[in-house]
XYZ file of C-alpha atoms in Angstrom:
592
model
C -0.048 -0.189 -0.127
C 1.631 3.205 -1.169
C 0.954 5.109 2.024
C 0.887 4.173 5.604
C -1.596 4.619 7.920
C -1.322 8.102 8.919
C -2.000 10.966 12.687
C -4.975 12.251 11.739
C -5.389 16.394 12.143
C -6.312 16.707 16.109
C -2.692 14.199 17.209
C -0.451 15.848 15.550
C -1.556 19.491 16.385
C -3.514 20.726 20.042
C -5.250 22.578 18.487
C -5.928 26.396 20.342
C -8.466 29.971 20.400
C -7.878 30.900 17.364
C -6.830 34.553 15.985
C -8.860 35.204 13.366
C -7.284 34.301 9.976
C -8.426 36.756 8.188
C -5.754 38.967 10.251
C -3.173 36.835 7.636
C -5.549 37.223 4.175
C -3.709 38.811 2.028
C -0.752 36.276 1.038
C 1.784 36.973 -1.500
C 4.383 33.830 -3.204
C 7.736 32.903 -2.217
C 8.296 30.466 -4.500
C 7.605 29.197 -7.381
C 8.404 26.725 -10.102
C 7.465 27.817 -13.525
C 8.220 24.022 -14.986
C 8.930 21.352 -12.807
C 12.639 20.119 -11.455
C 14.275 18.863 -13.726
C 14.248 14.700 -13.307
C 10.881 15.357 -11.353
C 6.808 14.559 -13.226
C 3.780 14.669 -11.577
C 1.974 11.758 -9.914
C -0.808 11.996 -8.421
C -1.954 14.114 -5.318
C -0.878 14.240 -2.114
C -3.206 13.019 0.784
C -5.103 15.618 2.558
C -4.398 13.524 5.924
C -0.452 13.120 4.993
C 1.170 14.769 7.904
C 4.655 17.475 6.746
C 7.222 17.430 9.339
C 6.824 21.650 8.456
C 10.571 23.500 9.276
C 9.612 27.224 9.463
C 13.446 29.078 9.157
C 12.523 32.900 10.781
C 14.718 35.404 9.972
C 18.077 36.022 11.084
C 18.679 39.902 13.602
C 21.673 39.799 12.981
C 23.169 37.677 9.942
C 24.699 39.960 8.055
C 27.198 41.332 11.306
C 28.924 37.186 11.488
C 29.018 36.723 8.420
C 31.330 40.118 8.551
C 32.998 38.626 11.847
C 33.641 35.157 9.255
C 35.777 37.165 6.915
C 37.332 38.991 9.953
C 38.633 35.649 11.875
C 39.544 33.826 8.107
C 41.737 36.797 7.324
C 44.893 35.875 7.915
C 46.114 40.052 7.806
C 43.432 41.227 10.005
C 44.270 41.182 13.752
C 41.143 38.785 14.917
C 42.043 36.057 12.756
C 41.455 32.343 14.445
C 39.359 34.232 16.952
C 36.592 31.618 16.706
C 33.485 31.912 17.978
C 31.449 29.244 19.997
C 28.463 27.923 20.592
C 26.509 30.667 22.532
C 28.195 33.446 20.670
C 27.515 32.600 17.436
C 23.346 31.552 18.105
C 22.976 35.400 19.365
C 24.046 36.596 16.403
C 21.279 34.474 14.069
C 18.168 34.395 17.246
C 15.475 36.155 15.389
C 14.059 39.429 16.584
C 10.980 39.277 19.298
C 8.527 41.200 16.875
C 9.143 38.228 14.010
C 8.602 35.899 16.852
C 5.633 37.001 18.178
C 4.608 37.589 14.604
C 5.450 34.130 13.872
C 2.769 32.261 16.234
C 0.443 34.709 16.243
C 0.169 33.400 12.087
C -0.050 29.854 13.444
C -2.805 30.822 16.227
C -4.191 31.612 13.882
C -4.359 27.930 12.154
C -5.124 25.632 15.665
C -1.660 25.350 16.168
C -0.138 26.051 20.003
C 3.190 27.488 19.494
C 3.422 26.200 23.159
C 3.231 22.246 22.693
C 3.521 21.459 19.171
C 6.077 22.850 18.744
C 10.327 22.171 19.239
C 12.894 25.588 18.449
C 16.661 24.975 17.694
C 18.940 26.353 20.191
C 19.254 30.328 18.816
C 15.313 29.640 18.129
C 15.553 30.837 14.360
C 14.412 27.068 13.232
C 10.624 26.042 15.010
C 9.919 22.582 14.112
C 5.587 21.672 14.048
C 4.204 18.617 12.172
C 1.479 19.441 9.406
C -1.029 17.571 7.992
C -0.990 18.423 4.656
C -4.485 20.220 3.901
C -3.815 22.866 7.112
C -0.721 23.453 5.287
C -2.329 24.362 1.768
C -4.262 26.611 4.289
C -1.331 28.253 5.684
C 0.792 28.590 2.420
C -2.109 29.151 -0.330
C -0.448 26.545 -2.465
C -1.558 22.868 -3.469
C 0.551 19.790 -2.348
C 1.200 17.083 -4.691
C 3.622 13.640 -4.934
C 5.544 13.950 -7.264
C 8.062 10.568 -9.299
C 11.353 10.782 -9.274
C 12.055 9.496 -13.117
C 15.335 7.201 -12.517
C 14.673 6.337 -8.915
C 10.999 6.014 -8.925
C 10.559 7.065 -5.345
C 7.816 9.220 -4.674
C 7.969 12.958 -2.809
C 4.926 15.830 -1.283
C 6.490 18.968 -2.620
C 4.284 22.259 -3.794
C 5.587 24.172 -7.229
C 4.771 26.767 -5.335
C 3.816 28.251 -1.476
C 2.879 31.715 -0.669
C 3.085 34.236 2.093
C 1.238 36.661 4.042
C 2.500 39.901 3.307
C 3.347 41.018 6.820
C 5.248 37.418 6.993
C 7.692 38.027 4.201
C 10.362 40.699 6.672
C 9.940 37.187 9.107
C 10.260 34.136 7.549
C 13.568 33.192 5.634
C 12.579 29.173 4.204
C 9.720 26.850 5.050
C 10.706 23.176 4.042
C 9.044 21.071 2.238
C 8.034 23.685 -0.103
C 9.810 23.650 -3.120
C 13.222 22.247 -2.694
C 13.687 19.062 -4.874
C 17.268 18.621 -5.147
C 17.729 17.842 -1.563
C 16.382 13.970 -2.160
C 17.365 11.618 -5.079
C 18.433 14.517 -7.105
C 20.588 15.688 -5.313
C 24.094 14.143 -6.624
C 26.693 12.038 -5.141
C 30.077 13.403 -7.255
C 31.386 9.927 -7.489
C 31.498 7.447 -10.407
C 33.036 3.386 -10.509
C 35.471 3.512 -13.717
C 34.661 0.361 -16.756
C 37.076 -1.716 -15.250
C 40.018 -1.676 -11.956
C 44.193 -0.842 -12.666
C 45.867 -3.726 -13.045
C 47.505 -5.508 -9.536
C 50.664 -4.776 -11.383
C 49.818 -0.930 -11.092
C 48.231 -0.716 -7.864
C 51.337 -0.145 -5.061
C 50.765 -1.289 -1.787
C 53.752 -0.321 -0.055
C 53.945 3.219 0.937
C 56.656 5.038 -0.590
C 58.779 8.563 0.184
C 57.543 11.615 -1.694
C 57.616 15.244 -1.448
C 55.192 17.870 -2.494
C 56.739 18.804 -6.216
C 59.439 15.787 -6.695
C 59.020 12.802 -8.949
C 56.057 10.195 -8.420
C 55.670 6.768 -9.183
C 53.901 7.239 -13.117
C 52.628 3.817 -11.509
C 49.991 6.794 -10.451
C 48.838 7.842 -13.524
C 46.907 4.755 -14.096
C 46.255 3.795 -10.210
C 45.499 6.707 -7.000
C 46.356 4.867 -3.915
C 46.397 6.726 -0.139
C 50.994 6.450 -0.549
C 50.248 8.415 -4.420
C 47.932 10.400 -2.460
C 50.788 10.896 0.345
C 53.850 11.839 -1.860
C 51.679 14.395 -4.357
C 50.583 16.256 -2.148
C 53.630 16.080 0.359
C 52.339 14.447 4.114
C 53.615 10.866 3.748
C 56.379 12.070 6.594
C 53.640 13.876 8.419
C 52.591 12.564 12.309
C 49.698 13.948 13.776
C 50.139 14.617 17.360
C 47.359 16.427 18.284
C 44.952 14.405 17.956
C 42.611 14.488 21.254
C 41.134 17.607 19.576
C 41.639 17.842 16.163
C 39.028 15.559 13.950
C 37.608 15.157 10.211
C 34.451 14.088 9.440
C 32.627 13.055 6.203
C 28.713 13.548 5.506
C 26.635 11.533 3.614
C 23.530 11.109 2.030
C 21.646 8.963 -0.197
C 21.368 5.540 1.909
C 24.898 5.109 2.013
C 27.183 4.467 4.110
C 31.268 3.707 5.070
C 31.023 -0.550 5.391
C 33.902 -0.933 8.586
C 35.151 -4.912 6.849
C 35.820 -2.624 3.632
C 37.950 0.213 5.415
C 40.205 -2.242 7.086
C 41.337 -4.446 3.552
C 41.674 -1.350 2.284
C 44.433 -0.097 5.290
C 45.825 -3.185 5.106
C 46.334 -3.112 0.882
C 47.558 0.666 1.645
C 48.368 1.719 4.585
C 49.363 -0.931 6.796
C 50.453 1.444 10.178
C 46.589 2.650 10.198
C 45.137 -1.171 9.998
C 42.354 -2.172 12.945
C 41.457 2.118 12.813
C 37.705 2.678 13.137
C 35.129 5.361 13.062
C 31.881 6.831 15.065
C 28.632 6.788 12.538
C 26.527 9.836 13.628
C 23.015 8.906 12.092
C 21.014 12.212 11.628
C 17.102 12.334 9.986
C 16.983 8.869 10.349
C 19.843 7.926 8.642
C 21.693 4.569 8.039
C 24.586 2.212 9.000
C 23.081 -1.401 9.258
C 26.300 -2.808 7.602
C 25.568 -4.718 4.133
C 25.234 -3.265 0.161
C 28.474 -0.500 0.863
C 28.594 2.402 -0.605
C 31.165 3.091 -3.221
C 30.988 6.929 -2.613
C 30.506 6.692 1.555
C 33.677 3.473 0.970
C 35.786 6.215 -0.890
C 34.985 9.345 1.536
C 36.088 7.115 4.703
C 39.223 5.409 3.436
C 40.724 8.391 1.711
C 40.007 10.368 4.999
C 40.975 8.011 7.411
C 44.268 6.310 4.511
C 45.874 10.541 5.030
C 44.897 11.425 8.459
C 45.582 8.959 10.761
C 45.275 8.274 13.724
C 43.383 11.957 13.648
C 39.726 10.641 14.818
C 37.638 10.451 11.443
C 33.937 10.292 12.072
C 31.077 9.789 9.092
C 27.364 11.143 9.329
C 25.005 9.761 7.456
C 22.497 11.618 7.157
C 18.983 10.018 6.281
C 16.384 12.725 3.334
C 15.303 9.581 0.947
C 12.608 7.379 0.719
C 11.088 4.684 2.532
C 11.673 7.176 5.705
C 12.220 4.024 7.951
C 11.936 6.159 11.089
C 8.911 7.589 11.205
C 5.770 5.233 10.301
C 3.574 8.637 9.740
C 5.538 9.997 7.242
C 6.226 6.842 4.206
C 7.849 8.924 1.763
C 10.777 11.825 2.394
C 9.587 15.124 3.784
C 12.843 16.415 4.002
C 15.961 18.256 2.960
C 19.044 16.110 3.674
C 21.682 19.372 4.046
C 19.439 21.299 6.049
C 18.788 18.816 8.262
C 22.142 18.131 8.616
C 23.817 21.968 9.391
C 20.600 21.797 12.285
C 22.535 19.249 13.569
C 25.858 19.731 13.792
C 25.045 23.354 14.859
C 22.854 21.729 17.822
C 26.424 20.119 19.249
C 28.753 21.874 21.419
C 31.615 19.873 19.583
C 32.907 19.537 15.184
C 34.782 18.012 13.604
C 37.787 21.219 11.858
C 37.574 20.013 9.364
C 34.418 18.835 6.754
C 34.035 16.521 3.666
C 31.411 16.445 1.915
C 31.054 14.686 -1.691
C 27.118 16.081 -2.868
C 25.354 18.264 -4.814
C 22.431 19.356 -7.132
C 22.344 21.699 -10.174
C 22.674 25.096 -8.446
C 19.337 25.961 -11.186
C 17.317 23.718 -9.109
C 17.395 25.170 -5.793
C 15.015 27.884 -4.203
C 16.643 30.699 -3.104
C 14.768 30.769 -0.170
C 16.268 27.626 0.944
C 20.258 28.009 -1.110
C 19.770 31.312 1.725
C 18.932 29.573 4.622
C 21.458 27.302 3.980
C 24.151 28.913 2.890
C 24.220 31.202 5.998
C 23.788 28.459 8.019
C 27.218 26.879 6.558
C 28.753 31.087 7.462
C 28.199 30.191 11.080
C 29.898 26.790 10.755
C 32.732 28.606 9.269
C 32.715 30.851 12.400
C 33.250 28.222 14.873
C 36.486 27.175 13.488
C 35.727 24.467 11.626
C 36.370 24.562 7.505
C 33.359 22.914 5.082
C 34.763 21.443 1.437
C 32.483 20.268 -0.858
C 33.411 18.794 -4.435
C 32.705 20.573 -7.447
C 30.490 18.000 -9.419
C 31.670 16.025 -11.978
C 29.587 17.282 -15.243
C 32.273 20.516 -16.239
C 30.642 23.296 -16.669
C 27.297 21.533 -17.007
C 25.686 18.218 -17.819
C 23.226 17.632 -20.329
C 21.319 20.226 -22.872
C 21.814 23.284 -19.905
C 18.754 24.719 -20.836
C 17.311 27.271 -17.792
C 13.882 25.638 -15.885
C 13.041 29.482 -15.080
C 10.903 28.949 -18.735
C 12.666 31.019 -20.618
C 14.765 27.657 -21.783
C 17.706 29.738 -22.634
C 20.849 27.635 -22.597
C 23.521 29.382 -19.914
C 26.775 26.784 -17.809
C 25.172 25.189 -14.865
C 26.989 26.283 -11.820
C 26.124 23.633 -8.284
C 25.096 24.080 -5.470
C 26.554 24.087 -2.643
C 30.044 23.931 -4.581
C 27.953 28.085 -5.507
C 27.482 29.111 -1.234
C 30.641 31.672 -0.781
C 31.328 30.326 2.336
C 32.941 27.284 1.917
C 35.676 25.540 -0.139
C 35.008 24.307 -2.832
C 37.188 20.808 -4.899
C 37.608 20.461 -8.401
C 39.767 17.847 -9.542
C 43.148 16.585 -11.887
C 44.573 13.770 -13.337
C 47.947 12.494 -13.934
C 50.995 13.519 -12.240
C 54.663 15.026 -13.000
C 52.863 17.005 -14.181
C 49.301 16.922 -12.250
C 46.249 18.502 -15.425
C 42.302 19.214 -14.354
C 39.745 16.380 -15.253
C 38.215 16.747 -17.961
C 34.800 16.189 -15.468
C 36.056 18.424 -13.454
C 32.162 21.257 -12.225
C 33.401 24.790 -11.930
C 31.828 28.151 -12.565
C 30.316 30.753 -11.234
C 27.033 31.802 -9.679
C 24.043 32.530 -10.822
C 22.152 32.678 -7.308
C 25.642 34.091 -5.055
C 27.730 37.160 -5.733
C 31.288 37.599 -6.576
C 33.124 37.771 -2.401
C 35.824 39.986 -2.280
C 38.157 37.363 -1.062
C 38.234 35.995 -5.014
C 37.895 39.207 -6.810
C 41.289 39.816 -8.272
C 42.269 36.375 -8.812
C 38.849 35.436 -10.655
C 39.145 39.353 -12.797
C 42.905 38.864 -13.553
C 41.430 35.246 -15.158
C 38.146 37.324 -16.999
C 40.981 39.577 -18.218
C 42.581 36.853 -19.885
C 39.422 34.840 -21.519
C 38.003 37.695 -23.058
C 35.049 36.747 -25.099
C 35.409 33.191 -24.893
C 32.300 31.559 -23.779
C 30.007 34.766 -23.281
C 27.160 35.253 -22.076
C 26.683 31.768 -20.889
C 27.464 32.526 -17.326
C 27.320 34.976 -14.199
C 30.904 37.259 -15.168
C 30.290 39.038 -11.136
C 29.067 34.987 -9.539
C 30.249 33.493 -7.027
C 33.736 31.486 -8.873
C 34.388 27.514 -8.423
C 36.054 25.766 -7.308
C 39.130 27.193 -5.405
C 41.261 24.216 -5.356
C 42.141 20.981 -6.645
C 43.390 17.477 -6.167
C 43.476 14.226 -7.926
C 39.890 12.850 -9.113
C 40.479 9.542 -11.180
C 41.586 6.114 -10.190
C 41.585 6.179 -7.366
C 41.861 2.171 -5.465
C 38.875 1.529 -3.043
C 37.246 -1.311 -1.097
C 33.986 -2.613 -2.037
C 31.890 -5.163 -0.729
C 35.585 -6.868 -0.550
C 36.973 -6.099 -3.878
C 39.321 -3.357 -5.476
C 37.557 -0.745 -7.671
C 38.727 2.096 -9.657
C 36.749 5.370 -8.625
C 36.602 7.962 -10.089
C 35.003 12.217 -9.814
C 35.175 14.805 -7.002
C 34.450 12.985 -4.202
C 38.298 10.999 -4.978
C 39.118 14.978 -4.769
C 37.178 16.447 -2.329
C 38.140 13.790 1.151
C 41.989 14.270 -0.825
C 41.836 17.892 0.471
C 39.579 17.999 3.649
C 42.275 15.238 4.701
C 45.158 17.338 4.397
C 43.404 20.500 6.084
C 43.296 17.931 8.399
C 46.262 17.620 9.206
C 47.219 21.555 9.083
C 44.324 22.042 11.702
C 46.787 19.472 13.499
C 49.773 21.231 12.640
C 48.178 24.168 13.887
C 47.209 22.472 16.733
C 50.324 21.338 17.636
C 51.378 24.595 17.773
C 49.373 26.132 20.042
C 47.737 28.001 17.413
C 43.197 27.451 16.257
C 42.016 25.688 13.621
C 41.916 26.874 10.312
C 37.978 26.916 10.051
C 37.040 29.089 6.991
C 40.404 28.874 4.430
C 39.450 30.312 0.918
C 40.543 34.050 2.915
C 44.271 32.639 3.322
C 43.616 30.716 0.788
C 43.578 32.616 -1.728
C 45.956 35.013 -0.231
C 48.498 32.522 -0.707
C 48.065 31.243 -3.850
C 51.805 30.309 -4.025
C 51.243 27.290 -0.880
C 49.021 25.276 -4.737
C 50.643 23.775 -6.903
C 48.835 26.056 -9.744
C 47.865 23.170 -12.636
C 47.865 25.230 -16.213
C 46.504 22.553 -18.938
C 43.218 20.734 -19.008
C 39.711 21.309 -19.637
C 36.129 21.174 -18.157
C 34.269 20.380 -21.976
C 29.771 20.757 -21.221
C 27.095 22.228 -22.727
C 28.519 21.576 -26.236
C 30.926 23.897 -25.464
C 34.877 22.837 -24.785
C 33.860 24.623 -21.425
C 36.792 26.449 -19.355
C 40.732 26.234 -19.325
C 43.051 26.125 -17.042
C 46.046 28.513 -17.102
C 48.328 30.729 -14.821
C 46.644 32.073 -12.000
C 43.127 30.810 -10.801
C 40.797 29.694 -13.064
C 37.093 27.604 -12.732
C 38.429 24.320 -14.127
C 41.218 23.782 -11.015
C 41.019 26.746 -8.938
C 43.504 27.901 -7.810
C 45.589 24.530 -7.426
C 46.015 21.215 -5.444
C 48.034 21.510 -2.213
C 51.813 21.884 -1.354
C 51.506 20.772 2.448
C 54.659 22.077 3.241
C 54.519 25.429 2.471
C 50.636 25.070 3.552
C 51.886 24.162 6.678
C 54.218 27.683 5.907
C 51.411 29.275 5.232
C 49.839 28.118 8.835
C 51.883 28.735 11.343
C 52.942 32.082 9.897
C 49.068 33.268 10.436
C 47.660 34.164 14.071
């Protein structure tokens, strides 16, 4: 049976004496789609008694002040560099204004919802969580919910093509979910893929070999990338972490992907013998899974890469739910949550979080509603302000996959940036391949946001690139948008273990945990020298481009074009280049 037994409206909410609804009758559209997001199609009407786990994000009172603080503590030339905020200090910046809370509560009461008994709140009070039947949400948001089907996976979700709010609430409510956000489920893409066949055993180097950044790396690494290849290529072979009591790295996983502990041991015995026996805790968020059966290629790639490179630094895998069936709640048979939103809310509620977190998932930016994108990106700024580096893969479609037509009804052909890669408060990682020298890998995602403005920390580097580019690809991208990637690393022919067997994997999913691991080692180095974690990385990286290995050849075709071409300095294929750990150590130590 498609729909399981559902709670009734009466059991989901405690009805209270309502303020007249007429007070909130003047609606204005908050967000609307011109057509169903790519990959999704209308299936049926949503049952009126289906229960939605509604999340209301209130406008944060001092979010712009928090962003200014973030840039100050991330600027190596500022006197406040490294002075990260505590959990409580961040929450003070983002708590909503009292008048926002009062007005939204009045609106809820007008619909018979008791704010005291029916709502749970985030620690800062900027998120309200409640369970509401579709019939009532449709009245609250002046909309119609439907069941949509994802063509590829055939999964079903309850969403709406548009939603509205009373005009007097627009200045007080940032976003409401689930509404028009489709891409956070099966539409969300993991940025990895299996190569047709593993590399020949003769090319797989299992025994660690010495190497420093800039020195020759064995030619076998051209076709089979192992932990030893990465250590040699980026200069971490001889570094031994010592601040393991205070330092850690996290890996964010979605789409029912989880890392297999037995496969990790097989991998370590083969490729990092000194780390054999290393384990990692799994934190399950929003119904995330960890059954240890049918291991995920993406998850295994992430955890095997990070443990192999950072041992004995503690690793944590975050398994975040958000793909049907929604096992954690029998009253919600189809998914009603957006994983990025759920994941970052969980992270911000923790007192202690890892110093660096790697995420190898993304969506086409145009499939993400503006209100949702801004809300999530602002949350990432909060994480950065607390001293954690957030890294995201840039995607595996070059400048865009498919026909690259816009979804606003105009069907205009444009390069298609990715989100969260396009958020200005994360560090985005592109891909390279080959050694001696490294070159850009053709699928490396890169480009310019059509949502977020270009931040000051990268303005000079991007201007230099655009000047050299001239009129190439003119009109296909937003020259004033946030440009990405910021850095890059190897992204093809990674040798990992899946189900007990060695597989060859590619994608910027490999690049992201690689760079994240280098950052974790840099955090270890700073902590062991009495300094703070690096936190938000971009201002430091753009101020010190010579601390990375510049990649000057290769391109990222897409959208029926040759895309962009790597060149000296920053470019939207490989960013500033790949890590050079010894040089980055010098930069990290010099920073306050």
